[in-house]
CSV table of C-alpha atoms in Angstrom, one decimal:
chain,number,residue,atom,x,y,z
I,1,UNK,CA,11.2,22.7,3.6
I,2,UNK,CA,11.0,20.9,0.3
I,3,UNK,CA,8.1,18.5,-0.3
I,4,UNK,CA,6.3,16.6,-3.1
I,5,UNK,CA,2.9,18.2,-3.7
I,6,UNK,CA,-0.2,17.3,-5.7
I,7,UNK,CA,-1.6,19.9,-8.2
I,8,UNK,CA,-3.9,17.8,-10.4
I,9,UNK,CA,-4.1,14.6,-12.4
I,10,UNK,CA,-0.6,13.6,-13.4
I,11,UNK,CA,0.8,16.9,-12.0
I,12,UNK,CA,3.0,16.6,-8.9
I,13,UNK,CA,5.8,19.0,-8.1
I,14,UNK,CA,8.5,19.4,-5.5
I,15,UNK,CA,7.7,22.8,-3.8
I,16,UNK,CA,8.9,24.8,-0.8
I,17,UNK,CA,6.2,24.5,1.9
I,18,UNK,CA,6.0,25.5,5.6
I,19,UNK,CA,7.9,23.4,8.0
I,20,UNK,CA,5.8,21.1,10.3
I,21,UNK,CA,5.2,22.1,13.9
I,22,UNK,CA,4.2,20.3,17.1
I,23,UNK,CA,0.4,20.8,17.5
I,24,UNK,CA,-0.5,18.2,20.0
I,25,UNK,CA,1.6,17.0,23.1
I,26,UNK,CA,1.7,13.5,21.6
I,27,UNK,CA,3.2,14.7,18.3
I,28,UNK,CA,6.8,14.2,17.1
I,29,UNK,CA,8.6,15.7,14.1
I,30,UNK,CA,10.8,13.5,11.9
I,31,UNK,CA,13.6,14.4,9.5
I,32,UNK,CA,12.9,12.0,6.7
I,33,UNK,CA,15.7,9.7,5.6
I,34,UNK,CA,13.8,7.5,3.2
I,35,UNK,CA,10.3,7.5,1.7
I,36,UNK,CA,8.8,5.5,-1.1
I,37,UNK,CA,6.2,5.9,-3.8
I,38,UNK,CA,3.4,3.4,-3.3
I,39,UNK,CA,1.2,1.9,-5.9
I,40,UNK,CA,-1.8,3.5,-4.1
I,41,UNK,CA,-0.1,6.9,-4.6
I,42,UNK,CA,-0.8,6.3,-8.2
I,43,UNK,CA,-4.5,6.4,-7.5
I,44,UNK,CA,-4.0,10.0,-6.3
I,45,UNK,CA,-1.7,10.7,-9.3
I,46,UNK,CA,-4.5,9.4,-11.6
I,47,UNK,CA,-7.1,11.6,-9.9
I,48,UNK,CA,-9.4,8.8,-8.9
I,49,UNK,CA,-9.4,9.4,-5.2
I,50,UNK,CA,-11.8,12.2,-4.0
I,51,UNK,CA,-10.8,14.9,-1.6
I,52,UNK,CA,-7.3,15.8,-2.7
I,53,UNK,CA,-6.5,19.5,-2.8
I,54,UNK,CA,-3.8,21.4,-4.7
I,55,UNK,CA,-0.7,21.7,-2.6
I,56,UNK,CA,-1.3,18.6,-0.5
I,57,UNK,CA,1.9,16.9,0.5
I,58,UNK,CA,1.8,13.2,-0.5
I,59,UNK,CA,3.5,10.1,0.8
I,60,UNK,CA,2.6,7.5,3.4
I,61,UNK,CA,5.6,5.2,3.3
I,62,UNK,CA,8.4,6.8,5.2
I,63,UNK,CA,10.9,6.7,8.0
I,64,UNK,CA,13.3,9.1,9.6
I,65,UNK,CA,15.1,10.5,12.6
I,66,UNK,CA,13.2,12.1,15.5
I,67,UNK,CA,14.2,15.7,15.8
I,68,UNK,CA,11.5,17.2,18.0
I,69,UNK,CA,8.9,15.7,20.4
I,70,UNK,CA,5.8,16.9,22.2
I,71,UNK,CA,5.7,16.5,26.0
I,72,UNK,CA,3.6,13.3,25.9
I,73,UNK,CA,5.5,11.6,23.1
I,74,UNK,CA,7.4,8.5,24.1
I,75,UNK,CA,10.0,8.9,21.4
I,76,UNK,CA,13.4,10.5,21.9
I,77,UNK,CA,15.4,12.8,19.7
I,78,UNK,CA,17.9,10.9,17.6
I,79,UNK,CA,15.9,7.7,17.4
I,80,UNK,CA,15.3,6.2,13.9
I,81,UNK,CA,11.7,5.1,13.4
I,82,UNK,CA,9.4,3.7,10.8
I,83,UNK,CA,5.9,5.2,10.8
I,84,UNK,CA,2.8,3.2,9.9
I,85,UNK,CA,0.7,4.8,7.2
I,86,UNK,CA,-2.4,4.4,9.4
I,87,UNK,CA,-2.7,7.0,12.1
I,88,UNK,CA,-4.2,5.5,15.3
I,89,UNK,CA,-4.9,6.9,18.7
I,90,UNK,CA,-4.3,3.7,20.6
I,91,UNK,CA,-7.2,4.3,23.0
I,92,UNK,CA,-10.5,3.9,21.1
I,93,UNK,CA,-12.6,0.7,20.9
I,94,UNK,CA,-11.0,-0.4,17.6
I,95,UNK,CA,-7.4,0.4,18.6
I,96,UNK,CA,-7.8,-1.6,21.8
I,97,UNK,CA,-8.7,-4.7,19.8
I,98,UNK,CA,-5.9,-4.0,17.3
I,99,UNK,CA,-8.1,-2.8,14.5
I,100,UNK,CA,-5.8,0.2,14.1
I,101,UNK,CA,-7.0,1.1,10.6
I,102,UNK,CA,-10.5,1.7,12.0
I,103,UNK,CA,-9.4,4.2,14.6
I,104,UNK,CA,-12.2,6.5,15.6
I,105,UNK,CA,-10.2,9.5,16.7
I,106,UNK,CA,-7.4,10.1,14.1
I,107,UNK,CA,-9.6,11.6,11.4
I,108,UNK,CA,-10.6,15.1,12.7
I,109,UNK,CA,-14.3,15.7,13.1
I,110,UNK,CA,-14.4,18.4,10.5
I,111,UNK,CA,-13.0,16.0,7.9
I,112,UNK,CA,-15.3,13.0,8.6
I,113,UNK,CA,-18.5,13.8,6.7
I,114,UNK,CA,-17.3,12.7,3.2
I,115,UNK,CA,-16.2,9.2,4.3
I,116,UNK,CA,-19.1,8.8,6.7
I,117,UNK,CA,-21.5,9.5,3.8
I,118,UNK,CA,-19.6,7.1,1.4
I,119,UNK,CA,-19.0,4.2,3.8
I,120,UNK,CA,-21.5,4.6,6.7
I,121,UNK,CA,-18.7,5.4,9.1
I,122,UNK,CA,-15.7,7.8,8.9
I,123,UNK,CA,-12.4,6.5,7.8
I,124,UNK,CA,-9.3,6.7,10.1
I,125,UNK,CA,-6.6,9.2,9.4
I,126,UNK,CA,-3.9,8.3,6.9
I,127,UNK,CA,-0.7,10.2,6.0
I,128,UNK,CA,-0.7,12.0,2.6
I,129,UNK,CA,-3.9,10.5,1.3
I,130,UNK,CA,-6.5,13.2,0.7
I,131,UNK,CA,-8.8,15.1,3.0
I,132,UNK,CA,-11.1,12.0,3.0
I,133,UNK,CA,-8.6,10.6,5.5
I,134,UNK,CA,-7.9,13.7,7.5
I,135,UNK,CA,-5.8,15.8,5.2
I,136,UNK,CA,-2.6,15.0,7.0
I,137,UNK,CA,0.6,16.0,5.2
I,138,UNK,CA,2.6,13.0,4.0
I,139,UNK,CA,6.2,12.0,4.2
I,140,UNK,CA,7.5,12.6,0.7
I,141,UNK,CA,9.2,15.6,2.2
I,142,UNK,CA,12.2,16.7,4.3
I,143,UNK,CA,10.2,16.7,7.5
I,144,UNK,CA,6.8,15.4,8.7
I,145,UNK,CA,4.6,15.8,11.8
I,146,UNK,CA,3.6,12.4,13.3
I,147,UNK,CA,0.4,12.5,15.4
I,148,UNK,CA,0.0,9.9,18.2
I,149,UNK,CA,3.7,9.3,18.1
I,150,UNK,CA,3.4,7.2,21.3
I,151,UNK,CA,1.4,4.6,19.4
I,152,UNK,CA,2.5,4.2,15.8
I,153,UNK,CA,6.2,4.5,15.2
I,154,UNK,CA,8.6,1.5,15.8
I,155,UNK,CA,12.2,2.2,16.8
I,156,UNK,CA,14.7,0.6,14.4
I,157,UNK,CA,18.0,-0.9,15.6
I,158,UNK,CA,21.1,0.9,14.2
I,159,UNK,CA,22.5,-2.2,12.4
I,160,UNK,CA,19.5,-2.3,10.0
I,161,UNK,CA,19.7,0.1,7.1
I,162,UNK,CA,16.7,2.0,5.8
I,163,UNK,CA,16.1,-0.2,2.7
I,164,UNK,CA,15.5,-3.3,4.9
I,165,UNK,CA,12.9,-1.7,7.1
I,166,UNK,CA,11.2,1.1,5.2
I,167,UNK,CA,8.4,-1.1,3.9
I,168,UNK,CA,7.3,-1.9,7.4
I,169,UNK,CA,5.4,1.4,7.0
I,170,UNK,CA,2.9,-0.1,4.6
I,171,UNK,CA,3.5,-2.7,1.8
I,172,UNK,CA,5.1,-5.4,3.8
I,173,UNK,CA,2.4,-5.5,6.5
I,174,UNK,CA,-0.2,-5.1,3.8
I,175,UNK,CA,1.1,-8.1,1.8
I,176,UNK,CA,1.4,-10.1,5.1
I,177,UNK,CA,-2.2,-9.2,6.2
I,178,UNK,CA,-3.4,-10.0,2.7
I,179,UNK,CA,-2.0,-13.5,3.0
I,180,UNK,CA,-3.2,-13.8,6.6
I,181,UNK,CA,-6.7,-12.9,5.6
I,182,UNK,CA,-6.6,-15.7,3.1
I,183,UNK,CA,-6.3,-18.1,6.0
I,184,UNK,CA,-3.7,-20.1,4.3
I,185,UNK,CA,-3.4,-23.8,5.3
I,186,UNK,CA,-0.5,-26.1,4.6
I,187,UNK,CA,-0.4,-27.3,1.0
I,188,UNK,CA,-3.0,-24.8,-0.1
I,189,UNK,CA,-3.0,-23.5,-3.7
I,190,UNK,CA,-3.1,-19.7,-3.6
I,191,UNK,CA,-3.5,-17.3,-6.5
I,192,UNK,CA,-2.4,-13.7,-6.2
I,193,UNK,CA,-3.6,-11.1,-8.7
I,194,UNK,CA,-1.0,-8.3,-9.3
I,195,UNK,CA,2.8,-8.5,-9.0
I,196,UNK,CA,3.2,-4.9,-7.8
I,197,UNK,CA,5.0,-4.4,-4.4
I,198,UNK,CA,2.0,-5.5,-2.3
I,199,UNK,CA,1.3,-8.5,-4.6
I,200,UNK,CA,5.0,-9.6,-4.4
I,201,UNK,CA,5.0,-9.3,-0.6
I,202,UNK,CA,1.7,-11.3,-0.5
I,203,UNK,CA,3.4,-14.0,-2.6
I,204,UNK,CA,6.4,-14.1,-0.3
I,205,UNK,CA,4.2,-14.1,2.8
I,206,UNK,CA,2.0,-16.9,1.5
I,207,UNK,CA,5.1,-19.0,0.9
I,208,UNK,CA,6.4,-18.3,4.4
I,209,UNK,CA,3.0,-19.3,5.8
I,210,UNK,CA,3.2,-22.7,4.2
I,211,UNK,CA,1.2,-22.6,1.0
I,212,UNK,CA,1.9,-25.6,-1.2
I,213,UNK,CA,1.6,-23.7,-4.4
I,214,UNK,CA,1.5,-19.9,-5.1
I,215,UNK,CA,0.4,-18.7,-8.5
I,216,UNK,CA,1.1,-15.0,-9.4
I,217,UNK,CA,-0.9,-13.3,-12.2
I,218,UNK,CA,0.3,-10.2,-14.0
I,219,UNK,CA,1.3,-9.1,-17.5
I,220,UNK,CA,4.7,-7.4,-16.9
I,221,UNK,CA,7.6,-9.8,-17.6
I,222,UNK,CA,10.0,-8.3,-15.0
I,223,UNK,CA,7.4,-8.4,-12.2
I,224,UNK,CA,6.4,-12.0,-13.1
I,225,UNK,CA,10.1,-12.8,-13.0
I,226,UNK,CA,10.4,-11.4,-9.5
I,227,UNK,CA,7.5,-13.5,-8.4
I,228,UNK,CA,9.0,-16.6,-10.0
I,229,UNK,CA,12.3,-15.8,-8.3
I,230,UNK,CA,10.5,-16.2,-4.9
I,231,UNK,CA,9.1,-19.6,-5.8
I,232,UNK,CA,5.7,-18.7,-7.4
I,233,UNK,CA,4.3,-20.2,-10.6
I,234,UNK,CA,3.2,-17.4,-12.9
I,235,UNK,CA,0.5,-16.6,-15.4
I,236,UNK,CA,0.6,-13.8,-18.0
I,237,UNK,CA,-3.0,-12.8,-18.3
I,238,UNK,CA,-2.5,-11.3,-21.7
I,239,UNK,CA,-1.3,-14.7,-23.1
I,240,UNK,CA,-3.3,-17.2,-21.1
I,241,UNK,CA,-6.9,-17.7,-20.1
I,242,UNK,CA,-6.5,-17.2,-16.3
I,243,UNK,CA,-9.5,-19.3,-15.1
I,244,UNK,CA,-8.7,-22.2,-17.4
I,245,UNK,CA,-5.1,-22.2,-16.3
I,246,UNK,CA,-6.0,-22.0,-12.6
I,247,UNK,CA,-8.4,-24.9,-12.9
I,248,UNK,CA,-5.7,-27.0,-14.6
I,249,UNK,CA,-3.1,-25.9,-12.0
I,250,UNK,CA,-5.4,-26.9,-9.1
I,251,UNK,CA,-6.4,-30.3,-10.3
I,252,UNK,CA,-9.7,-29.2,-11.7
I,253,UNK,CA,-11.1,-28.0,-8.3
I,254,UNK,CA,-10.2,-24.3,-8.3
I,255,UNK,CA,-7.7,-22.6,-6.1
I,256,UNK,CA,-8.2,-22.7,-2.3
I,257,UNK,CA,-7.6,-19.0,-1.7
I,258,UNK,CA,-7.3,-15.9,-3.9
I,259,UNK,CA,-5.6,-12.5,-3.1
I,260,UNK,CA,-6.6,-9.4,-5.1
I,261,UNK,CA,-3.6,-7.1,-4.8
I,262,UNK,CA,-4.7,-5.0,-7.9
I,263,UNK,CA,-7.5,-2.9,-6.6
I,264,UNK,CA,-9.5,-0.1,-8.3
I,265,UNK,CA,-7.4,0.3,-11.4
I,266,UNK,CA,-7.2,-3.1,-13.0
I,267,UNK,CA,-5.5,-3.5,-16.4
I,268,UNK,CA,-6.6,-5.5,-19.4
I,269,UNK,CA,-9.0,-5.5,-22.3
I,270,UNK,CA,-11.8,-7.7,-21.0
I,271,UNK,CA,-15.2,-6.1,-21.9
I,272,UNK,CA,-16.1,-5.5,-18.3
I,273,UNK,CA,-12.8,-3.7,-17.7
I,274,UNK,CA,-13.1,-1.5,-20.8
I,275,UNK,CA,-16.6,-0.4,-19.6
I,276,UNK,CA,-15.3,0.3,-16.1
I,277,UNK,CA,-12.4,2.3,-17.6
I,278,UNK,CA,-14.8,4.4,-19.6
I,279,UNK,CA,-16.9,5.2,-16.5
I,280,UNK,CA,-13.9,6.0,-14.4
I,281,UNK,CA,-12.5,8.3,-17.1
I,282,UNK,CA,-15.6,10.4,-17.3
I,283,UNK,CA,-15.8,10.8,-13.5
I,284,UNK,CA,-18.4,8.2,-12.6
I,285,UNK,CA,-17.3,6.7,-9.3
I,286,UNK,CA,-16.9,3.2,-10.6
I,287,UNK,CA,-13.9,1.1,-9.5
I,288,UNK,CA,-12.2,-1.0,-12.2
I,289,UNK,CA,-12.8,-4.3,-10.4
I,290,UNK,CA,-12.0,-6.8,-13.2
I,291,UNK,CA,-9.3,-8.6,-11.2
I,292,UNK,CA,-11.7,-9.1,-8.2
I,293,UNK,CA,-14.5,-10.4,-10.4
I,294,UNK,CA,-12.1,-12.9,-12.0
I,295,UNK,CA,-10.8,-13.9,-8.5
I,296,UNK,CA,-14.3,-14.5,-7.2
I,297,UNK,CA,-15.1,-16.8,-10.1
I,298,UNK,CA,-11.8,-18.6,-10.0
I,299,UNK,CA,-11.7,-19.6,-6.3
I,300,UNK,CA,-13.1,-23.0,-5.5
I,301,UNK,CA,-16.4,-23.4,-3.6
I,302,UNK,CA,-15.9,-22.9,0.1
I,303,UNK,CA,-12.7,-21.0,-0.7
I,304,UNK,CA,-11.3,-17.8,0.8
I,305,UNK,CA,-11.0,-14.3,-0.8
I,306,UNK,CA,-8.6,-11.6,0.5
I,307,UNK,CA,-8.7,-8.1,-0.8
I,308,UNK,CA,-5.6,-5.9,0.1
I,309,UNK,CA,-5.9,-4.0,-3.2
I,310,UNK,CA,-7.5,-0.5,-2.6
I,311,UNK,CA,-11.1,0.2,-3.6
I,312,UNK,CA,-12.8,3.5,-3.0
I,313,UNK,CA,-16.1,3.7,-4.9
I,314,UNK,CA,-18.7,1.3,-6.3
I,315,UNK,CA,-18.2,-1.8,-8.4
I,316,UNK,CA,-20.6,-2.6,-11.3
I,317,UNK,CA,-21.4,-6.1,-12.3
I,318,UNK,CA,-20.2,-7.5,-9.0
I,319,UNK,CA,-20.7,-11.3,-8.9
I,320,UNK,CA,-22.5,-11.3,-5.6
I,321,UNK,CA,-24.2,-14.6,-6.6
I,322,UNK,CA,-20.8,-16.3,-6.8
I,323,UNK,CA,-20.0,-15.3,-3.2
I,324,UNK,CA,-23.4,-16.7,-2.0
I,325,UNK,CA,-23.7,-19.8,-4.1
I,326,UNK,CA,-20.0,-20.9,-3.6
I,327,UNK,CA,-20.1,-20.1,0.2
I,328,UNK,CA,-17.0,-17.9,-0.1
I,329,UNK,CA,-15.4,-16.2,2.9
I,330,UNK,CA,-14.3,-12.6,2.0
I,331,UNK,CA,-12.0,-10.4,4.0
I,332,UNK,CA,-10.7,-6.9,3.1
I,333,UNK,CA,-9.5,-3.7,4.7
I,334,UNK,CA,-6.8,-1.1,5.2
I,335,UNK,CA,-3.9,-2.7,7.0
I,336,UNK,CA,-3.8,-2.7,10.8
I,337,UNK,CA,-0.1,-1.9,10.4
I,338,UNK,CA,0.7,-1.4,14.1
I,339,UNK,CA,-0.3,-5.0,14.8
I,340,UNK,CA,2.4,-6.3,12.5
I,341,UNK,CA,5.4,-4.1,12.7
I,342,UNK,CA,7.2,-5.8,15.7
I,343,UNK,CA,6.8,-9.4,14.5
I,344,UNK,CA,7.7,-8.5,10.9
I,345,UNK,CA,10.8,-6.6,12.1
I,346,UNK,CA,11.8,-9.8,13.8
I,347,UNK,CA,11.4,-11.7,10.6
I,348,UNK,CA,13.5,-9.2,8.7
I,349,UNK,CA,16.3,-9.4,11.4
I,350,UNK,CA,16.4,-13.2,11.3
I,351,UNK,CA,16.4,-13.3,7.5
I,352,UNK,CA,13.0,-14.9,7.0
I,353,UNK,CA,11.8,-12.0,4.9
I,354,UNK,CA,13.7,-10.0,2.3
I,355,UNK,CA,12.3,-6.5,1.6
I,356,UNK,CA,14.9,-5.1,-0.7
I,357,UNK,CA,14.5,-7.3,-3.8
I,358,UNK,CA,11.8,-5.2,-5.4
I,359,UNK,CA,13.6,-1.8,-5.2
I,360,UNK,CA,14.4,-0.7,-8.7
I,361,UNK,CA,15.2,3.0,-8.3
I,362,UNK,CA,16.6,5.3,-5.6
I,363,UNK,CA,16.1,9.0,-6.4
I,364,UNK,CA,16.7,12.4,-4.7
I,365,UNK,CA,13.4,13.9,-3.4
I,366,UNK,CA,13.9,16.7,-6.0
I,367,UNK,CA,13.5,14.1,-8.7
I,368,UNK,CA,10.2,12.8,-7.2
I,369,UNK,CA,8.0,14.0,-10.1
I,370,UNK,CA,10.0,12.0,-12.6
I,371,UNK,CA,9.8,9.0,-10.2
I,372,UNK,CA,6.0,9.2,-10.2
I,373,UNK,CA,5.8,9.5,-14.0
I,374,UNK,CA,8.1,6.5,-14.6
I,375,UNK,CA,6.6,4.4,-11.8
I,376,UNK,CA,3.2,5.0,-13.5
I,377,UNK,CA,4.3,4.7,-17.2
I,378,UNK,CA,7.0,2.1,-17.1
I,379,UNK,CA,5.8,-0.4,-14.5
I,380,UNK,CA,7.7,-3.3,-15.8
I,381,UNK,CA,11.1,-1.8,-15.1
I,382,UNK,CA,10.1,0.6,-12.3
I,383,UNK,CA,9.0,-1.9,-9.6
I,384,UNK,CA,9.6,0.3,-6.6
I,385,UNK,CA,10.9,3.9,-6.1
I,386,UNK,CA,12.6,5.0,-2.9
I,387,UNK,CA,13.2,8.7,-2.5
I,388,UNK,CA,16.1,10.0,-0.4
I,389,UNK,CA,15.6,13.6,0.8
I,390,UNK,CA,19.2,13.8,1.9
I,391,UNK,CA,20.5,13.0,-1.5
I,392,UNK,CA,20.9,15.9,-3.9
I,393,UNK,CA,20.8,15.9,-7.7
I,394,UNK,CA,24.6,16.4,-8.0
I,395,UNK,CA,25.3,13.5,-5.7
I,396,UNK,CA,22.9,11.3,-7.8
I,397,UNK,CA,24.7,12.4,-11.1
I,398,UNK,CA,28.1,11.5,-9.6
């Protein structure tokens, strides 16, 4: 089959690789109909995530048609399903209390040492996201093997097209959990750093949850326009002092809750970020946490901090004192996707949530390398890329 594979920093290619096979009785094989490039895929593209190997198949946002099942799978051939990017067994301590992204059994034992050393406990398995998270092949491919297919995938009704439901795989639940972790109260003022796909969904979710004012922070005009279109007030951090603006927009108190949807590769020319960038460039495992530092200082005393943006290493100059002295509540984590797919599918069906507004480009799988480059280099215009394995280059040209 054809699949998008990683070969090094800024080097991804569509290659011919082996077809997936059923390995475990709970497995299923999908024929991919739609798959997206995620902002966190760009961390792999930039070479800042450890444990990626040449030839690894990327992609953790995907959906497709069931074409083969193991004897213990609950799926049926022909069903259309969306698959959570987190792989979860459904039976361990964490899965039983719906902390699916903390699953104890989905990362194979032989792959657990690196994350256990880094974080104190092994990570759960993720699709297409390095051998740190199990080394599973991802879904930017014609076919994919889905472990624990009786736990993760959600069956999609025929009347909902792919573009409306594809993002149930990751960014919609991630934006929703980011807002939920901010414990938004009616009339709260909420600030969201980053207007990428997760940030935009966090803005939309905060508004649906009843925030009185949502303020979106970025520097790309088109992305700020999308946030404004959803009802947010916006700040261009390259033109405005963010902390001063937030104090003014919150009546001099500070915002009630902050959401960092930027993560480990913050942009900007603040001195701390320039130093972080230099360390990251030469291979020191320092995350560029400028957005998170700014959020911690901007939130009001007693406020809430939510971190859906991805971090993987260490953060220098972390304002731990601000957390302590301002009595902040901080919540973070990979998304417990399986907890949210059914209720969010219902909100898509009844029109409460729109998931299509941020799609800027649809490309054949064969054009995926260009999709990565443009999504990385032209972030103002390329807000979200959906790959269609069934679409060939000639069809696209027509």
